[in-house]
Short mmCIF file of C-alpha atoms in Angstrom, two decimals:
data_model
loop_
_atom_site.label_atom_id
_atom_site.label_comp_id
_atom_site.label_asym_id
_atom_site.label_seq_id
_atom_site.Cartn_x
_atom_site.Cartn_y
_atom_site.Cartn_z
CA MET H 485 -11.99 -6.05 103.86
CA SER H 486 -15.12 -7.94 105.22
CA ARG H 487 -14.96 -11.34 106.97
CA ARG H 488 -17.01 -12.88 104.17
CA LEU H 489 -14.20 -12.08 101.67
CA VAL H 490 -11.26 -12.89 103.94
CA ILE H 491 -12.33 -16.46 104.87
CA PRO H 492 -12.89 -17.64 101.24
CA SER H 493 -9.55 -16.06 100.19
CA VAL H 494 -7.70 -17.91 102.95
CA ILE H 495 -9.39 -21.18 102.03
CA ILE H 496 -8.47 -20.73 98.33
CA PHE H 497 -4.84 -19.92 99.22
CA VAL H 498 -4.57 -23.01 101.50
CA VAL H 499 -6.13 -25.28 98.89
CA ALA H 500 -3.86 -23.93 96.13
CA THR H 501 -0.79 -24.33 98.30
CA GLY H 502 -1.74 -27.88 99.19
CA PHE H 503 -2.48 -28.66 95.60
CA ILE H 504 0.98 -27.45 94.55
CA LEU H 505 2.71 -29.34 97.39
CA PHE H 506 1.05 -32.63 96.50
CA LEU H 507 1.73 -32.36 92.79
CA SER H 508 4.17 -34.78 91.23
CA PRO H 509 7.43 -33.36 89.89
CA HIS H 510 6.09 -33.73 86.33
CA ASN H 511 2.89 -31.90 87.14
CA MET H 512 4.90 -29.26 89.07
CA ARG H 513 6.93 -28.53 85.96
CA SER H 514 3.76 -28.23 83.92
CA VAL H 515 2.33 -25.74 86.38
CA GLN H 516 5.60 -23.76 86.36
CA ALA H 517 5.64 -23.77 82.58
CA GLY H 518 2.09 -22.49 82.45
CA PHE H 519 2.87 -19.77 85.00
CA LEU H 520 5.93 -18.66 83.09
CA GLY H 521 3.95 -18.71 79.86
CA THR H 522 1.38 -16.46 81.51
CA ILE H 523 3.85 -13.86 82.80
CA SER H 524 6.29 -14.10 79.85
CA PRO H 525 4.68 -11.22 77.90
CA PHE H 526 5.04 -9.03 80.96
CA LEU H 527 8.68 -10.02 81.38
CA LYS H 528 9.33 -9.28 77.70
CA THR H 529 7.59 -5.93 78.02
CA GLY H 530 9.68 -5.10 81.07
CA SER H 531 12.85 -6.13 79.27
CA SER H 532 11.90 -4.00 76.24
CA VAL H 533 11.19 -0.98 78.44
CA ASP H 534 14.49 -1.47 80.24
CA LYS H 535 16.34 -1.67 76.89
CA LYS H 536 14.65 1.49 75.62
CA TYR H 537 15.60 3.24 78.86
CA ARG H 538 19.22 2.17 78.51
CA ASP H 539 19.24 3.24 74.84
CA PHE H 540 17.75 6.59 75.87
CA ARG H 541 20.47 7.06 78.50
CA GLU H 542 23.15 6.15 75.96
CA GLY H 543 21.61 8.61 73.52
CA LEU H 544 21.74 11.41 76.09
CA LYS H 545 25.36 10.56 76.80
CA SER H 546 26.19 10.66 73.08
CA LEU H 547 24.52 14.09 72.72
CA GLU H 548 26.51 15.44 75.65
CA GLN H 549 29.71 14.08 74.13
CA LEU H 550 28.86 15.63 70.76
CA GLU H 551 28.16 19.01 72.36
CA GLU H 552 31.42 18.87 74.27
CA GLU H 553 33.31 17.86 71.13
CA ASN H 554 31.64 20.69 69.20
CA LYS H 555 32.74 23.20 71.84
CA ARG H 556 36.32 21.93 71.60
CA LEU H 557 36.23 22.18 67.80
CA VAL H 558 34.89 25.75 67.94
CA VAL H 559 37.73 26.78 70.28
CA ALA H 560 40.31 24.97 68.14
CA ASN H 561 38.95 26.67 64.99
CA LYS H 562 39.23 30.11 66.58
CA GLU H 563 42.78 29.38 67.69
CA MET H 564 43.68 28.19 64.18
CA SER H 565 42.13 31.30 62.61
CA ALA H 566 44.11 33.55 64.95
CA THR H 567 47.30 31.64 64.16
CA ASN H 568 46.66 31.91 60.40
CA GLN H 569 46.10 35.66 60.69
CA THR H 570 49.36 36.03 62.61
CA LEU H 571 51.22 33.97 60.02
CA ARG H 572 49.76 36.03 57.17
CA GLY H 573 50.82 39.20 58.97
CA LEU H 574 54.35 37.84 59.45
CA GLU H 575 54.48 36.77 55.81
CA ALA H 576 53.43 40.24 54.66
CA GLU H 577 56.00 41.83 57.00
CA ASN H 578 58.69 39.48 55.72
CA ASN H 579 57.84 40.23 52.08
CA ARG H 580 57.84 43.97 52.75
CA LEU H 581 61.26 43.84 54.43
CA ARG H 582 62.63 41.60 51.67
CA ASN H 583 61.47 44.07 49.02
CA ALA H 584 62.97 46.96 50.95
CA LEU H 585 66.28 45.12 51.30
CA GLY H 586 66.29 44.34 47.60
CA TYR H 587 65.66 48.00 46.76
CA ARG H 588 68.47 49.10 49.05
CA GLU H 589 70.87 46.74 47.27
CA ARG H 590 69.78 48.01 43.83
CA ALA H 591 69.77 51.72 44.67
CA VAL H 592 72.52 53.83 43.09
CA PHE H 593 72.80 56.03 46.21
CA LYS H 594 73.55 55.18 49.82
CA LEU H 595 70.49 54.49 51.96
CA LEU H 596 70.09 54.34 55.73
CA PRO H 597 67.06 52.29 56.86
CA ALA H 598 64.83 53.91 59.48
CA ARG H 599 61.62 53.05 61.28
CA ILE H 600 58.76 55.40 62.09
CA ILE H 601 58.48 55.77 65.87
CA SER H 602 55.96 58.59 66.22
CA ARG H 603 53.14 60.18 64.31
CA ASP H 604 50.66 62.80 65.48
CA ALA H 605 47.05 62.60 64.31
CA SER H 606 46.89 66.39 63.99
CA THR H 607 49.87 66.39 61.57
CA TRP H 608 49.27 62.96 60.00
CA TYR H 609 49.81 64.18 56.43
CA ASN H 610 52.54 66.64 57.36
CA GLU H 611 55.32 64.89 59.23
CA ILE H 612 56.63 61.71 60.86
CA ILE H 613 59.38 60.95 63.40
CA ILE H 614 61.99 58.30 62.58
CA ASP H 615 64.46 56.46 64.82
CA ARG H 616 67.61 57.76 63.15
CA GLY H 617 69.54 60.92 63.99
CA ALA H 618 72.91 62.64 63.93
CA ALA H 619 74.49 59.75 65.83
CA ASP H 620 73.53 57.48 62.93
CA GLY H 621 75.02 59.74 60.26
CA LEU H 622 72.17 62.13 59.43
CA LYS H 623 73.00 65.76 58.79
CA GLU H 624 72.07 68.01 61.67
CA GLU H 625 70.82 70.67 59.26
CA GLY H 626 68.39 68.17 57.68
CA ASP H 627 67.35 68.39 54.02
CA GLN H 628 68.04 64.73 53.21
CA ALA H 629 65.63 62.84 51.00
CA VAL H 630 63.46 60.14 52.55
CA LEU H 631 61.90 57.43 50.42
CA THR H 632 60.73 53.81 50.19
CA GLU H 633 61.13 51.24 47.44
CA GLU H 634 57.84 52.57 46.01
CA GLY H 635 58.83 56.23 45.76
CA LEU H 636 59.45 59.57 47.46
CA VAL H 637 58.22 60.24 51.02
CA GLY H 638 59.71 63.60 51.99
CA LYS H 639 62.84 65.09 53.57
CA THR H 640 64.42 65.42 57.01
CA THR H 641 64.07 68.70 58.89
CA VAL H 642 64.75 68.76 62.65
CA VAL H 643 67.50 66.24 63.51
CA SER H 644 68.50 65.25 67.05
CA ASP H 645 71.05 62.65 68.15
CA HIS H 646 68.79 59.59 67.80
CA SER H 647 65.69 60.77 65.94
CA ALA H 648 64.61 63.08 63.16
CA THR H 649 61.48 64.79 61.89
CA VAL H 650 60.52 64.11 58.28
CA VAL H 651 58.25 66.54 56.42
CA LEU H 652 56.09 64.65 53.92
CA ILE H 653 55.55 65.57 50.26
CA SER H 654 51.88 66.13 51.11
CA ASP H 655 52.87 69.12 53.27
CA GLU H 656 52.88 72.60 51.71
CA ALA H 657 56.36 73.22 53.08
CA CYS H 658 57.87 70.37 51.08
CA ARG H 659 58.68 71.40 47.51
CA VAL H 660 60.24 69.00 45.02
CA ALA H 661 61.62 69.80 41.58
CA ALA H 662 60.05 67.30 39.19
CA SER H 663 59.82 66.23 35.57
CA VAL H 664 57.18 64.29 33.66
CA GLU H 665 58.22 61.06 31.96
CA GLY H 666 58.16 61.17 28.18
CA THR H 667 57.93 64.97 28.02
CA ARG H 668 60.11 68.03 28.50
CA GLU H 669 57.77 69.39 31.14
CA GLN H 670 59.22 70.32 34.50
CA GLY H 671 57.66 71.90 37.55
CA VAL H 672 57.45 71.83 41.33
CA VAL H 673 55.49 69.24 43.35
CA ARG H 674 54.10 70.30 46.71
CA GLY H 675 51.25 69.53 49.05
CA GLU H 676 48.13 71.61 48.67
CA ARG H 677 45.91 72.95 51.41
CA ALA H 678 42.85 70.85 52.11
CA SER H 679 39.74 71.35 54.22
CA SER H 680 39.94 70.20 57.84
CA GLY H 681 39.79 66.42 58.26
CA SER H 682 40.26 65.58 54.56
CA THR H 683 43.22 64.08 52.79
CA PRO H 684 45.43 66.80 51.26
CA SER H 685 46.09 66.67 47.55
CA ILE H 686 49.45 66.97 45.84
CA GLY H 687 49.98 69.14 42.80
CA LEU H 688 52.59 69.69 40.08
CA ASN H 689 52.80 73.42 39.41
CA PHE H 690 54.45 75.79 36.92
CA LEU H 691 53.84 73.61 33.86
CA SER H 692 53.28 75.11 30.45
CA LYS H 693 49.63 75.66 29.57
CA GLU H 694 50.13 73.53 26.46
CA ALA H 695 51.50 70.56 28.39
CA ASN H 696 48.21 68.63 28.20
CA LEU H 697 49.58 65.78 30.32
CA LYS H 698 47.89 62.40 30.13
CA SER H 699 46.41 60.74 33.18
CA GLY H 700 48.75 58.07 34.55
CA SER H 701 51.98 59.70 33.37
CA ASN H 702 54.84 59.15 35.82
CA ILE H 703 56.39 62.08 37.66
CA TYR H 704 60.01 61.81 38.87
CA THR H 705 62.38 63.97 40.86
CA SER H 706 64.53 66.03 38.50
CA GLY H 707 67.45 66.46 40.91
CA ALA H 708 67.36 70.28 40.68
CA GLY H 709 68.13 71.96 43.99
CA GLY H 710 70.37 69.19 45.29
CA VAL H 711 68.10 67.90 48.10
CA PHE H 712 66.40 65.08 46.20
CA PRO H 713 68.38 62.78 43.90
CA SER H 714 67.04 62.55 40.35
CA GLY H 715 64.94 59.66 39.10
CA VAL H 716 62.90 58.93 42.25
CA LEU H 717 59.24 58.27 41.49
CA ILE H 718 56.91 60.85 43.06
CA GLY H 719 53.58 59.71 41.63
CA GLN H 720 51.31 59.76 38.61
CA VAL H 721 49.28 62.46 36.93
CA ARG H 722 45.61 62.32 37.92
CA GLU H 723 44.33 65.29 35.93
CA PHE H 724 45.76 68.23 34.00
CA GLN H 725 44.23 71.72 34.02
CA LYS H 726 45.08 74.95 32.29
CA ARG H 727 45.26 77.99 34.54
CA VAL H 728 45.61 81.68 33.75
CA LEU H 729 49.40 81.74 33.93
CA ASP H 730 50.46 78.10 33.80
CA GLY H 731 49.40 74.47 33.72
CA HIS H 732 48.65 72.39 36.81
CA ALA H 733 48.44 68.63 37.35
CA SER H 734 46.93 66.91 40.36
CA VAL H 735 49.16 64.02 41.45
CA VAL H 736 48.53 60.58 42.97
CA PRO H 737 51.51 59.84 45.29
CA ALA H 738 53.42 56.65 44.53
CA VAL H 739 53.72 55.94 48.26
CA ASP H 740 50.70 55.40 50.49
CA LEU H 741 51.58 58.02 53.10
CA THR H 742 48.89 56.78 55.49
CA THR H 743 50.43 53.34 56.12
CA LEU H 744 54.15 54.08 56.35
CA GLU H 745 56.22 51.91 58.68
CA ASP H 746 59.79 51.80 57.35
CA VAL H 747 61.68 54.28 55.19
CA PHE H 748 65.17 54.99 53.85
CA VAL H 749 67.16 58.19 54.24
CA VAL H 750 69.49 59.07 51.38
CA VAL H 751 72.86 59.61 53.09
CA GLY H 752 75.16 59.60 50.05
CA ASP H 753 75.16 60.30 46.34
CA ALA H 754 76.66 57.00 45.25
CA LYS H 755 77.81 53.69 46.68
#
């Protein structure tokens, strides 16, 4: 800054200071009021900016809290969904066991409850392994009917002390003497060969060609042969066909053989 500007600035500052010092208290207050009136808009602006800044900070804090709360709610919702699924599974299991127990109490023959403990993918529609054996009262020679409250499952074959193999009605080796409800037709139900990887079908063979069975007709065990007690539901007629020598009906099993968990073994003729 040049000397010509510095000297006048100093003189003005000294004069202003002296002027302020020699003012009366009344005049001093007037000067202060004028000064405050001059800078008041700037103070208000600064206060407004500061308020907006604080509001902005509070807003950021609220957003962070909302995000955190949302995360907690998402986790809680997933936990609740998992709990509900578990409870629904337990309810279904409880209902299934209650129905099975009720069937066991109503059955006219003695039943031994058993649980499936093994099943091979390569023989899925042929056999299952249950957790009951000779030590539990099963016959070592096998040939005891196995069923659920919904209908026939198969029969025991190989029996060890604490387990047994059950051949399913969808296997060709399992043959069941059967009769059709509301008719005099009788025949033999057995599994039928299917292409690799497909679900095997079940057929009722040796019917009369004039049987002309209706779709949906119930098929029951007839009791012939002594292995299967009479009156156990096997399934329903899907379709009837005339063949060269006899009639044939494709059958829909009463029991879903793919989802078996618990079964009963018939261990006596009557209670």
